PDB file of C-alpha atoms and ligand atoms in Angstrom:
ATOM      1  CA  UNK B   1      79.145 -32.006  16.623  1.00 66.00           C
ATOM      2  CA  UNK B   2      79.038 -28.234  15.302  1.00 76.00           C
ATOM      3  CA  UNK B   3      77.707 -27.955  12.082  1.00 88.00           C
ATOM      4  CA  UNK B   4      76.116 -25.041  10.322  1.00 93.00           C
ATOM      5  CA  UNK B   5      72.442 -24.855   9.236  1.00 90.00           C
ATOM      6  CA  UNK B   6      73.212 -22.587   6.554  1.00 92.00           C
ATOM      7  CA  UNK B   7      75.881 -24.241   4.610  1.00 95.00           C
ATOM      8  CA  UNK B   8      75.708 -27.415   6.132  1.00 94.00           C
ATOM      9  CA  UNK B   9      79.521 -27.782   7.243  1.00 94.00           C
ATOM     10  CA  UNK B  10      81.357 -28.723  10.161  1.00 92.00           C
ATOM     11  CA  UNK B  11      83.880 -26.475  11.593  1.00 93.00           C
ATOM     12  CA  UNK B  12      85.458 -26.132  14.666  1.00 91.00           C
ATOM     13  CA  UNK B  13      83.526 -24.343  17.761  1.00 89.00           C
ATOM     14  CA  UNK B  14      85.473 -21.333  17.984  1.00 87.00           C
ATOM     15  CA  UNK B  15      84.447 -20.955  14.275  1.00 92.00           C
ATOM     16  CA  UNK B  16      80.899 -21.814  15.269  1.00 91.00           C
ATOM     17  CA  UNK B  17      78.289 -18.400  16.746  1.00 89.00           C
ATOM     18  CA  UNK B  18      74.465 -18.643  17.825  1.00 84.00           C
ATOM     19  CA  UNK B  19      71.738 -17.903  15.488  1.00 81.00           C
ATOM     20  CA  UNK B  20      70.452 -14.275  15.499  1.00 69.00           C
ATOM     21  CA  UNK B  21      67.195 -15.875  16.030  1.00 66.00           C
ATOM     22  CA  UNK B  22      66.154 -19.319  18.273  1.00 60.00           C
ATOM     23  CA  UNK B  23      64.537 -21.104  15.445  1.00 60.00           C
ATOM     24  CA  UNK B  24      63.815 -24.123  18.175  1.00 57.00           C
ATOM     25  CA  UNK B  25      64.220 -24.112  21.813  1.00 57.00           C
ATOM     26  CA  UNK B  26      64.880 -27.388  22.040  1.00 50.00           C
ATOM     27  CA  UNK B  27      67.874 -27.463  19.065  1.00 62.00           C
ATOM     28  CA  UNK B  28      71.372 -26.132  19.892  1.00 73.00           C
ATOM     29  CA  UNK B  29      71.428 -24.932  16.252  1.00 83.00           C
ATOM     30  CA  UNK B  30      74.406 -22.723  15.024  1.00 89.00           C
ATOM     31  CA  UNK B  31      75.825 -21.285  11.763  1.00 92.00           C
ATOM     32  CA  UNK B  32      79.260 -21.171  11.324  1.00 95.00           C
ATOM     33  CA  UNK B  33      80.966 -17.491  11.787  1.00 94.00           C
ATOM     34  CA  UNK B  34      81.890 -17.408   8.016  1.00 96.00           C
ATOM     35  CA  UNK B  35      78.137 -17.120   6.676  1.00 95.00           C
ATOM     36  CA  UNK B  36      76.964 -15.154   9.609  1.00 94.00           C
ATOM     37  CA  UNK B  37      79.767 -12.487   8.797  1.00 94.00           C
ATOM     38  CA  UNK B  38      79.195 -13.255   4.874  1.00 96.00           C
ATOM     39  CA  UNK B  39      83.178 -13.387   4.891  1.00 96.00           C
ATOM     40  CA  UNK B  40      85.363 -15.967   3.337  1.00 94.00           C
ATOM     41  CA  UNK B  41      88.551 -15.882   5.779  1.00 95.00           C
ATOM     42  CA  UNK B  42      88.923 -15.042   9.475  1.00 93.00           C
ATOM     43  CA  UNK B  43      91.385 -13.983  11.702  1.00 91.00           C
ATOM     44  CA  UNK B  44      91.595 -16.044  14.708  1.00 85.00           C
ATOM     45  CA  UNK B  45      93.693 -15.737  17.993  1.00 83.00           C
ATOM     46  CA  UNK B  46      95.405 -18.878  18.281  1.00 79.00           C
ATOM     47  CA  UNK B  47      96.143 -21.074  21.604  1.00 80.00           C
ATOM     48  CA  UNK B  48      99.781 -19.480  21.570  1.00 88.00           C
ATOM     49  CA  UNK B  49      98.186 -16.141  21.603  1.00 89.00           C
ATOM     50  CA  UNK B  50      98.961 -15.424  17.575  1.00 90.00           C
ATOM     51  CA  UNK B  51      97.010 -14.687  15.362  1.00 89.00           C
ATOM     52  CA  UNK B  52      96.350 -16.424  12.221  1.00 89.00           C
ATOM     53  CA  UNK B  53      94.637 -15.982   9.035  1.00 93.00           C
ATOM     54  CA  UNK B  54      91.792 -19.466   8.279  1.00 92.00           C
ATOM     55  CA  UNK B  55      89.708 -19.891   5.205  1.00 96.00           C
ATOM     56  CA  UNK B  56      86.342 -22.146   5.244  1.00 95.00           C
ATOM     57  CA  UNK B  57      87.966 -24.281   3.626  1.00 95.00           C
ATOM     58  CA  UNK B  58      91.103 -24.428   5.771  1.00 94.00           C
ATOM     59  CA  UNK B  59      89.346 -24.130   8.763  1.00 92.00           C
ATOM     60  CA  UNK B  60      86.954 -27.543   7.655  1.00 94.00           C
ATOM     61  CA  UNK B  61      90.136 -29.539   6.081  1.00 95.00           C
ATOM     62  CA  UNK B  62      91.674 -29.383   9.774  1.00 92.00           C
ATOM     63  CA  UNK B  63      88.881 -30.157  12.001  1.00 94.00           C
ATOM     64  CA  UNK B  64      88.244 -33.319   9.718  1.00 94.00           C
ATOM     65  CA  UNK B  65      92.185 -33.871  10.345  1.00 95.00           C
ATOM     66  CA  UNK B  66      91.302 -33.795  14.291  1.00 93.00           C
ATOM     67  CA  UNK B  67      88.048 -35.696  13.734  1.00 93.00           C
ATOM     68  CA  UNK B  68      89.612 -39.047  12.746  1.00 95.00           C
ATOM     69  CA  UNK B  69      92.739 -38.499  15.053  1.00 94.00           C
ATOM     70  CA  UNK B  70      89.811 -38.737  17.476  1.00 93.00           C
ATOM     71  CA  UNK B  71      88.293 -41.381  16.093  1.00 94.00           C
ATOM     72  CA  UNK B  72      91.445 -43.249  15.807  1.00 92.00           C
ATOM     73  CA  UNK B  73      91.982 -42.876  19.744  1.00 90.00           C
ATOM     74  CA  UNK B  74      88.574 -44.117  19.901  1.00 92.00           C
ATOM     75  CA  UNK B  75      89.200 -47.505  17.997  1.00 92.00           C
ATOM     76  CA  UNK B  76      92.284 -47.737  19.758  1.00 87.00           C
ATOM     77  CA  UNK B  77      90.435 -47.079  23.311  1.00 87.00           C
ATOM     78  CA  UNK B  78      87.682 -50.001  22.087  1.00 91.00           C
ATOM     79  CA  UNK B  79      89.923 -52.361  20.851  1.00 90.00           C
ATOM     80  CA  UNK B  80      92.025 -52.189  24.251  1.00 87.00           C
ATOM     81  CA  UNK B  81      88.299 -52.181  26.304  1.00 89.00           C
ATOM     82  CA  UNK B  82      87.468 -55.150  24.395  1.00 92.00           C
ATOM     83  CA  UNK B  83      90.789 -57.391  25.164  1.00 89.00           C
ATOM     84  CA  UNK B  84      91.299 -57.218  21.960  1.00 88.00           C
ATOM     85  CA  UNK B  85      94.554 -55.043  21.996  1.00 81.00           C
ATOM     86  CA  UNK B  86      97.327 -54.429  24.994  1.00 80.00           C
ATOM     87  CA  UNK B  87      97.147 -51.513  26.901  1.00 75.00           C
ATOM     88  CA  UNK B  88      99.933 -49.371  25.591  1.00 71.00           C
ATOM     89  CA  UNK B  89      99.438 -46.009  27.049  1.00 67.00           C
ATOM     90  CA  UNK B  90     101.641 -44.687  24.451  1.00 69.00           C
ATOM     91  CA  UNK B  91      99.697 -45.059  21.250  1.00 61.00           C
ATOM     92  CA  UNK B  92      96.861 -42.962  23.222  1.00 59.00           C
ATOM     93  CA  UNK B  93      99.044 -39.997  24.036  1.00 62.00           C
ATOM     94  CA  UNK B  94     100.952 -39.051  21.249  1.00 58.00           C
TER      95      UNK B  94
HETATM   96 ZN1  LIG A   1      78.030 -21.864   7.444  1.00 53.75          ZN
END
């Protein structure tokens, strides 16, 4: 999971750069592009090729939105593993 050593968030990878310097080989460390830039908002090219403006903030609130969508496929995924829910393709694609 991406999260910054400098502020201690987690953002979404596209928002997420390589430290200037390797602090530890071993570590996939990153900070987040917001306090490597020292910026508060970011334009970013979108899937659909547009481009829109995120803050922190925004960016954060969102992935945490996709996080438990995620983890909600993941229950559902368990539960259906475990016999103890029906395989209904449905609830895993929409
Ligand atoms: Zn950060």
């Amino acid at each position: 999971m991406p999260k910054c050593i400098r502020c201690g968030d987690m953002l979404p990878p596209q928002f997420m750069t390589e430290l200037d310097v390797k602090v530890a080989v071993d570590e996939e460390l990153k900070q987040c592009v917001f306090c490597k830039e020292g910026i508060s908002e970011i334009n970013m090219v979108t899937a659909t090729g547009s481009k829109e403006k995120y803050t922190k903030n925004e960016a954060k609130k969102e992935y945490l939105i996709f996080l438990n969508m995620l983890k909600e496929k993941a229950e559902t995924l368990h539960k259906v593993l475990e016999g103890k829910a029906g395989f209904e393709p449905k609830t895993l694609i929409d």
